[in-house]
Short mmCIF file of N, CA and C and ligand atoms in Angstrom, two decimals:
data_model
loop_
_atom_site.label_atom_id
_atom_site.label_comp_id
_atom_site.label_asym_id
_atom_site.label_seq_id
_atom_site.Cartn_x
_atom_site.Cartn_y
_atom_site.Cartn_z
N UNK A 24 1.06 -1.05 -0.06
CA UNK A 24 0.34 -0.11 -0.18
C UNK A 24 1.53 0.66 -0.16
N UNK A 25 0.54 2.27 -0.91
CA UNK A 25 1.11 3.59 -0.53
C UNK A 25 0.81 3.92 0.36
N UNK A 26 2.48 4.99 0.64
CA UNK A 26 2.34 6.38 1.60
C UNK A 26 0.77 6.57 2.04
N UNK A 27 0.01 6.74 3.27
CA UNK A 27 -0.65 7.23 3.65
C UNK A 27 -0.87 8.60 4.00
N UNK A 28 -1.47 9.37 2.97
CA UNK A 28 -1.48 11.07 3.75
C UNK A 28 -2.92 11.12 5.11
N UNK A 29 -1.67 11.55 5.39
CA UNK A 29 -2.40 11.89 6.98
C UNK A 29 -4.18 12.30 6.99
N UNK A 30 -4.99 11.87 7.83
CA UNK A 30 -5.91 12.55 7.71
C UNK A 30 -6.96 12.58 9.16
N UNK A 31 -6.41 14.47 8.45
CA UNK A 31 -7.87 14.48 9.81
C UNK A 31 -8.54 13.68 10.94
N UNK A 32 -9.81 13.86 9.90
CA UNK A 32 -10.44 12.67 10.42
C UNK A 32 -10.24 11.92 10.45
N UNK A 33 -9.97 10.95 10.04
CA UNK A 33 -9.21 9.45 10.37
C UNK A 33 -8.50 9.14 11.64
N UNK A 34 -7.21 9.94 11.89
CA UNK A 34 -7.33 11.01 13.45
C UNK A 34 -8.39 10.79 14.02
N UNK A 35 -9.30 11.94 13.59
CA UNK A 35 -10.51 12.10 15.49
C UNK A 35 -11.86 10.68 15.03
N UNK A 36 -11.81 9.73 14.50
CA UNK A 36 -12.50 8.29 14.36
C UNK A 36 -11.42 7.47 15.70
N UNK A 37 -10.02 7.35 15.09
CA UNK A 37 -9.09 6.84 16.06
C UNK A 37 -8.83 7.13 17.26
N UNK A 38 -8.86 8.53 17.59
CA UNK A 38 -9.24 8.88 18.75
C UNK A 38 -10.67 8.81 19.70
N UNK A 39 -11.28 8.76 18.44
CA UNK A 39 -12.40 8.16 19.62
C UNK A 39 -13.04 7.12 20.04
N UNK A 40 -12.38 6.33 19.16
CA UNK A 40 -12.89 4.90 19.11
C UNK A 40 -12.05 4.50 19.97
N UNK A 41 -10.69 5.62 20.65
CA UNK A 41 -9.54 4.99 21.87
C UNK A 41 -9.93 5.45 23.12
N UNK A 42 -10.77 5.74 22.83
CA UNK A 42 -11.54 6.51 24.59
C UNK A 42 -12.98 5.54 24.87
N UNK A 43 -12.83 4.95 24.10
CA UNK A 43 -14.36 4.22 24.16
C UNK A 43 -14.33 2.41 24.62
N UNK A 44 -15.18 1.90 25.65
CA UNK A 44 -14.71 0.32 26.09
C UNK A 44 -16.27 0.11 25.14
N UNK A 45 -17.88 0.76 24.49
CA UNK A 45 -18.56 0.63 24.01
C UNK A 45 -18.55 0.30 23.13
N UNK A 46 -16.89 -0.06 22.14
CA UNK A 46 -17.51 -0.48 20.95
C UNK A 46 -18.44 -0.05 19.62
N UNK A 47 -18.08 1.32 19.42
CA UNK A 47 -18.64 1.50 18.90
C UNK A 47 -19.82 1.20 17.32
N UNK A 48 -21.45 2.16 16.90
CA UNK A 48 -21.12 1.12 15.69
C UNK A 48 -21.14 2.90 14.86
N UNK A 49 -21.26 2.75 13.63
CA UNK A 49 -20.53 3.04 12.69
C UNK A 49 -21.12 5.02 12.62
N UNK A 50 -22.91 4.57 13.11
CA UNK A 50 -23.71 5.50 12.54
C UNK A 50 -23.57 7.12 14.08
N UNK A 51 -22.54 5.63 15.41
CA UNK A 51 -22.55 6.39 16.65
C UNK A 51 -21.65 7.45 16.54
N UNK A 52 -20.29 6.71 15.53
CA UNK A 52 -19.34 7.67 14.98
C UNK A 52 -19.47 8.23 14.62
N UNK A 53 -20.61 8.53 14.31
CA UNK A 53 -20.46 10.01 12.54
C UNK A 53 -21.97 10.09 13.89
N UNK A 54 -22.43 10.10 14.70
CA UNK A 54 -23.09 11.13 15.23
C UNK A 54 -22.20 11.93 15.83
N UNK A 55 -21.05 11.60 16.81
CA UNK A 55 -20.71 12.07 17.67
C UNK A 55 -18.95 13.10 16.90
N UNK A 56 -19.08 12.13 15.67
CA UNK A 56 -17.36 13.51 15.52
C UNK A 56 -18.45 14.90 14.11
N UNK A 57 -19.24 14.10 13.77
CA UNK A 57 -19.77 16.08 13.39
C UNK A 57 -19.94 16.69 13.98
N UNK A 58 -19.46 16.68 15.49
CA UNK A 58 -19.33 17.71 16.14
C UNK A 58 -17.97 18.60 15.77
N UNK A 59 -16.76 17.71 14.93
CA UNK A 59 -15.85 18.38 14.87
C UNK A 59 -16.19 18.38 13.77
N UNK A 60 -16.80 17.56 12.78
CA UNK A 60 -16.51 17.83 11.61
C UNK A 60 -17.81 17.45 10.67
N UNK A 61 -18.42 19.24 10.79
CA UNK A 61 -20.15 18.81 10.58
C UNK A 61 -20.30 19.09 8.85
N UNK A 62 -18.90 19.32 8.33
CA UNK A 62 -19.36 18.32 6.70
C UNK A 62 -18.93 16.83 6.27
N UNK A 63 -18.43 16.08 7.42
CA UNK A 63 -18.68 15.07 7.14
C UNK A 63 -19.68 14.32 6.84
N UNK A 64 -19.32 13.44 5.80
CA UNK A 64 -20.02 12.03 5.97
C UNK A 64 -20.41 11.29 6.39
N UNK A 65 -21.61 9.87 5.99
CA UNK A 65 -21.53 8.98 6.90
C UNK A 65 -20.86 7.82 5.91
N UNK A 66 -20.99 8.44 4.83
CA UNK A 66 -19.77 7.13 3.74
C UNK A 66 -18.50 7.81 4.76
N UNK A 67 -17.93 8.31 4.21
CA UNK A 67 -16.23 9.06 4.51
C UNK A 67 -15.70 8.24 5.84
N UNK A 68 -17.04 8.49 7.25
CA UNK A 68 -16.30 7.31 8.59
C UNK A 68 -16.21 5.63 7.80
N UNK A 69 -17.60 5.35 7.06
CA UNK A 69 -17.57 4.17 6.16
C UNK A 69 -15.84 3.44 6.21
N UNK A 70 -15.68 4.75 4.70
CA UNK A 70 -14.38 4.91 4.50
C UNK A 70 -13.40 4.43 5.00
N UNK A 71 -13.12 5.41 6.10
CA UNK A 71 -12.02 5.65 7.11
C UNK A 71 -12.14 4.44 7.75
N UNK A 72 -13.70 3.93 8.23
CA UNK A 72 -13.92 2.20 9.10
C UNK A 72 -13.19 1.16 8.72
N UNK A 73 -12.49 1.85 7.43
CA UNK A 73 -12.13 -0.22 6.23
C UNK A 73 -10.82 0.19 6.55
N UNK A 74 -10.61 1.02 6.08
CA UNK A 74 -9.16 1.82 6.29
C UNK A 74 -8.10 1.13 7.11
N UNK A 75 -8.98 1.53 8.49
CA UNK A 75 -8.77 2.11 9.66
C UNK A 75 -8.32 0.20 9.88
N UNK A 76 -9.47 -0.50 9.73
CA UNK A 76 -9.37 -1.81 9.67
C UNK A 76 -8.07 -3.00 8.65
N UNK A 77 -8.58 -2.50 7.48
CA UNK A 77 -7.20 -3.13 6.72
C UNK A 77 -5.53 -2.41 7.38
N UNK A 78 -5.60 -0.89 7.93
CA UNK A 78 -4.56 -0.74 7.95
C UNK A 78 -3.95 -1.91 9.61
N UNK A 79 -5.18 -2.78 9.63
CA UNK A 79 -4.92 -3.26 11.14
C UNK A 79 -4.70 -2.45 12.50
N UNK A 80 -5.14 -1.13 13.04
CA UNK A 80 -5.28 0.39 12.95
C UNK A 80 -6.63 -0.59 14.51
N UNK A 81 -7.77 -0.95 13.82
CA UNK A 81 -8.82 -1.12 14.66
C UNK A 81 -9.16 -2.25 13.90
N UNK A 82 -10.43 -2.92 14.41
CA UNK A 82 -11.13 -4.73 14.78
C UNK A 82 -12.55 -4.47 14.08
N UNK A 83 -12.93 -4.59 13.08
CA UNK A 83 -14.23 -5.24 13.17
C UNK A 83 -14.52 -5.71 14.22
N UNK A 84 -15.82 -5.75 14.62
CA UNK A 84 -16.38 -7.07 15.60
C UNK A 84 -18.38 -7.39 14.19
N UNK A 85 -17.68 -7.75 13.52
CA UNK A 85 -19.62 -8.25 13.49
C UNK A 85 -20.34 -8.94 13.89
N UNK A 86 -21.36 -8.94 14.46
CA UNK A 86 -22.62 -8.59 15.25
C UNK A 86 -24.21 -9.21 14.28
N UNK A 87 -25.03 -10.16 14.71
CA UNK A 87 -26.57 -9.58 13.83
C UNK A 87 -26.90 -8.86 13.64
N UNK A 88 -26.43 -7.34 14.66
CA UNK A 88 -27.24 -5.93 14.05
C UNK A 88 -25.63 -5.04 13.05
N UNK A 89 -25.54 -4.54 13.62
CA UNK A 89 -24.53 -3.20 13.06
C UNK A 89 -23.81 -4.23 13.58
N UNK A 90 -22.32 -3.35 12.64
CA UNK A 90 -20.78 -3.76 12.66
C UNK A 90 -20.50 -2.73 13.47
N UNK A 91 -20.34 -3.18 15.04
CA UNK A 91 -19.29 -2.73 15.36
C UNK A 91 -17.90 -2.58 15.72
N UNK A 92 -16.71 -1.76 15.87
CA UNK A 92 -15.20 -1.00 15.61
C UNK A 92 -15.07 -1.18 16.99
N UNK A 93 -14.02 -1.89 16.84
CA UNK A 93 -12.92 -1.53 18.04
C UNK A 93 -11.24 -0.70 18.80
N UNK A 94 -10.62 -0.74 19.34
CA UNK A 94 -9.36 -0.16 18.55
C UNK A 94 -8.22 -0.60 20.05
N UNK A 95 -9.62 -1.07 20.76
CA UNK A 95 -8.68 -2.85 20.90
C UNK A 95 -7.88 -3.83 20.40
N UNK A 96 -7.39 -3.62 20.10
CA UNK A 96 -6.00 -5.08 19.28
C UNK A 96 -5.29 -6.35 19.79
N UNK A 97 -5.87 -6.07 20.88
CA UNK A 97 -3.96 -7.39 21.57
C UNK A 97 -5.86 -8.65 21.76
N UNK A 98 -5.26 -9.42 21.47
CA UNK A 98 -6.33 -10.85 21.06
C UNK A 98 -7.41 -11.21 22.82
N UNK A 99 -8.79 -10.57 22.43
CA UNK A 99 -9.38 -11.07 23.19
C UNK A 99 -11.34 -11.53 22.67
N UNK A 100 -12.44 -11.71 23.14
CA UNK A 100 -13.06 -12.46 22.69
C UNK A 100 -14.08 -11.11 23.25
N UNK A 101 -15.26 -11.58 22.71
CA UNK A 101 -16.39 -10.60 23.19
C UNK A 101 -17.20 -11.03 23.92
N UNK A 102 -18.42 -10.77 24.07
CA UNK A 102 -19.41 -10.85 24.96
C UNK A 102 -20.71 -10.03 24.34
N UNK A 103 -21.66 -10.40 23.19
CA UNK A 103 -22.81 -10.26 23.04
C UNK A 103 -24.23 -10.06 23.74
N UNK A 104 -25.18 -9.32 23.61
CA UNK A 104 -26.86 -9.42 24.45
C UNK A 104 -27.02 -9.28 22.82
N UNK A 105 -28.44 -10.00 23.95
CA UNK A 105 -29.02 -10.96 22.49
C UNK A 105 -30.31 -9.60 23.19
N UNK A 106 -30.52 -8.53 24.04
CA UNK A 106 -31.19 -8.31 24.43
C UNK A 106 -31.55 -6.66 23.22
N UNK A 107 -30.35 -6.48 23.92
CA UNK A 107 -30.12 -5.18 23.76
C UNK A 107 -28.72 -4.72 23.25
N UNK A 108 -27.59 -5.69 22.59
CA UNK A 108 -27.42 -5.69 21.54
C UNK A 108 -25.93 -5.25 22.73
N UNK A 109 -25.41 -4.97 23.16
CA UNK A 109 -24.67 -3.87 23.91
C UNK A 109 -23.76 -4.95 23.53
N UNK A 110 -22.09 -5.44 23.05
CA UNK A 110 -21.13 -6.42 23.24
C UNK A 110 -19.55 -5.55 24.12
N UNK A 111 -19.44 -6.89 25.60
CA UNK A 111 -18.25 -6.34 25.98
C UNK A 111 -16.95 -6.83 25.91
N UNK A 112 -15.92 -6.25 26.16
CA UNK A 112 -14.55 -7.65 25.57
C UNK A 112 -14.52 -8.65 27.44
N UNK A 113 -14.58 -9.80 26.71
CA UNK A 113 -13.91 -11.20 27.41
C UNK A 113 -12.62 -11.07 28.24
N UNK A 114 -12.35 -10.84 29.32
CA UNK A 114 -11.14 -10.60 29.08
C UNK A 114 -10.21 -12.37 29.77
N UNK A 115 -10.93 -13.47 29.98
CA UNK A 115 -10.39 -14.42 29.87
C UNK A 115 -9.37 -14.88 29.46
N UNK A 116 -8.48 -15.67 30.09
CA UNK A 116 -8.05 -16.35 28.69
C UNK A 116 -7.87 -17.79 28.72
N UNK A 117 -8.24 -17.52 27.10
CA UNK A 117 -9.20 -19.44 27.01
C UNK A 117 -7.66 -19.35 26.39
N UNK A 118 -7.95 -21.10 26.45
CA UNK A 118 -7.21 -21.89 25.47
C UNK A 118 -7.40 -21.69 23.50
N UNK A 119 -5.75 -20.52 23.36
CA UNK A 119 -5.43 -21.16 22.16
C UNK A 119 -5.92 -21.23 21.74
N UNK A 120 -6.81 -21.90 21.28
CA UNK A 120 -7.07 -23.13 19.87
C UNK A 120 -5.70 -22.81 18.89
N UNK A 121 -5.62 -22.45 17.52
CA UNK A 121 -4.58 -21.83 17.23
C UNK A 121 -4.17 -23.43 16.65
N UNK A 122 -2.36 -23.03 18.07
CA UNK A 122 -1.66 -24.48 18.10
C UNK A 122 -2.25 -25.66 17.02
N UNK A 123 -3.33 -26.23 18.06
CA UNK A 123 -4.12 -27.98 17.55
C UNK A 123 -4.63 -27.80 16.31
N UNK A 124 -5.29 -26.28 15.69
CA UNK A 124 -6.13 -27.01 14.99
C UNK A 124 -5.07 -26.78 13.89
N UNK A 125 -4.04 -25.91 13.84
CA UNK A 125 -2.51 -26.15 13.34
C UNK A 125 -1.59 -27.63 12.96
N UNK A 126 -2.15 -28.17 13.28
CA UNK A 126 -1.40 -28.77 13.91
C UNK A 126 -2.14 -30.22 13.19
N UNK A 127 -3.21 -29.84 13.20
CA UNK A 127 -4.39 -31.68 12.36
C UNK A 127 -5.46 -30.92 11.27
N UNK A 128 -5.01 -30.18 11.11
CA UNK A 128 -6.62 -29.56 10.54
C UNK A 128 -5.47 -29.59 8.11
N UNK A 129 -5.42 -29.20 8.64
CA UNK A 129 -3.93 -29.13 6.99
C UNK A 129 -4.81 -28.78 6.36
N UNK A 130 -5.64 -27.35 6.11
CA UNK A 130 -6.12 -26.26 5.70
C UNK A 130 -6.02 -25.69 4.99
N UNK A 131 -4.84 -25.50 5.61
CA UNK A 131 -4.11 -24.61 5.86
C UNK A 131 -3.55 -24.48 6.80
N UNK A 132 -3.21 -22.27 7.01
CA UNK A 132 -1.79 -22.40 8.18
C UNK A 132 -3.82 -21.47 8.53
N UNK A 133 -4.65 -21.26 10.04
CA UNK A 133 -4.71 -20.88 10.43
C UNK A 133 -4.04 -19.17 11.67
N UNK A 134 -4.71 -18.78 11.58
CA UNK A 134 -3.35 -17.08 11.85
C UNK A 134 -4.40 -16.55 13.18
N UNK A 135 -5.79 -17.48 13.03
CA UNK A 135 -6.59 -16.03 14.36
C UNK A 135 -7.75 -16.86 14.80
N UNK A 136 -8.33 -17.19 16.13
CA UNK A 136 -9.40 -18.11 16.01
C UNK A 136 -10.41 -16.37 17.08
N UNK A 137 -12.01 -16.09 16.39
CA UNK A 137 -12.11 -14.68 16.78
C UNK A 137 -14.07 -15.84 17.57
N UNK A 138 -13.91 -15.12 19.12
CA UNK A 138 -14.96 -15.70 19.35
C UNK A 138 -15.71 -15.02 21.07
N UNK A 139 -17.38 -15.35 19.60
CA UNK A 139 -17.86 -14.16 20.61
C UNK A 139 -18.98 -15.42 20.86
N UNK A 140 -19.48 -14.31 22.01
CA UNK A 140 -20.41 -15.25 23.25
C UNK A 140 -22.04 -14.55 23.26
N UNK A 141 -22.68 -15.44 23.39
CA UNK A 141 -24.03 -14.57 22.83
C UNK A 141 -24.84 -15.20 24.16
N UNK A 142 -25.88 -13.34 25.16
CA UNK A 142 -26.43 -14.63 26.70
C UNK A 142 -27.23 -12.69 26.59
N UNK A 143 -26.82 -12.89 27.34
CA UNK A 143 -28.38 -11.78 27.93
C UNK A 143 -27.14 -11.59 29.31
N UNK A 144 -27.45 -10.21 29.01
CA UNK A 144 -26.48 -8.72 29.43
C UNK A 144 -26.66 -9.12 31.38
N UNK A 145 -26.21 -8.27 32.28
CA UNK A 145 -26.83 -8.35 33.61
C UNK A 145 -27.81 -7.17 33.75
N UNK A 146 -27.02 -6.25 32.79
CA UNK A 146 -28.06 -5.05 32.89
C UNK A 146 -29.48 -5.67 32.69
N UNK A 147 -29.75 -6.63 31.02
CA UNK A 147 -31.06 -6.52 30.57
C UNK A 147 -31.53 -7.65 31.75
N UNK A 148 -30.53 -8.78 31.88
CA UNK A 148 -30.93 -9.71 33.40
C UNK A 148 -31.75 -8.73 35.17
N UNK A 149 -30.86 -7.59 35.22
CA UNK A 149 -31.42 -7.60 36.09
C UNK A 149 -33.38 -6.64 36.22
N UNK A 150 -33.42 -5.81 34.30
CA UNK A 150 -34.19 -4.81 34.79
C UNK A 150 -35.67 -5.97 33.85
N UNK A 151 -34.87 -7.25 34.24
CA UNK A 151 -36.33 -7.88 33.36
C UNK A 151 -37.15 -7.96 34.71
N UNK A 152 -36.08 -8.50 35.80
CA UNK A 152 -36.78 -8.82 37.47
C UNK A 152 -37.66 -7.69 37.51
N UNK A 153 -36.87 -6.10 38.02
CA UNK A 153 -38.08 -5.61 38.49
C UNK A 153 -39.61 -4.92 37.47
N UNK A 154 -39.69 -5.63 35.73
CA UNK A 154 -40.96 -5.73 35.81
C UNK A 154 -41.81 -6.46 35.76
ZN1 ZN B 22 -28.64 -6.16 27.59
MN1 MN B 23 -13.36 -5.16 22.50
#
């Protein structure tokens, strides 16, 4: 890839993501970043997000709903609430299956394993009890 031109918008998107733990959607990023860049379009936000993912600077999390974005690129898993759609980090160290798979599988070299856990978050569990 050719050297990339510095982009204030891209930097702003990245630093917004770095300050969040909630894995925002492109829409959430767009809404927030529009305060500083009134002329930015949702398309530009999407393009910059794809580019950042391609550069390995952020991660895209595919869920049943909209894609979410994560500035934490160290290996970790996610818990996704089926009710409210919130996405939380799972930092429990899980045995990395990649070496085992690579020993026995033979379909190519696996580089990464991504895991998503689905369930009901604590907050949704609580509010279900109260109603
Ligand atoms: Zn929930
Ligand atoms: Mn995460």
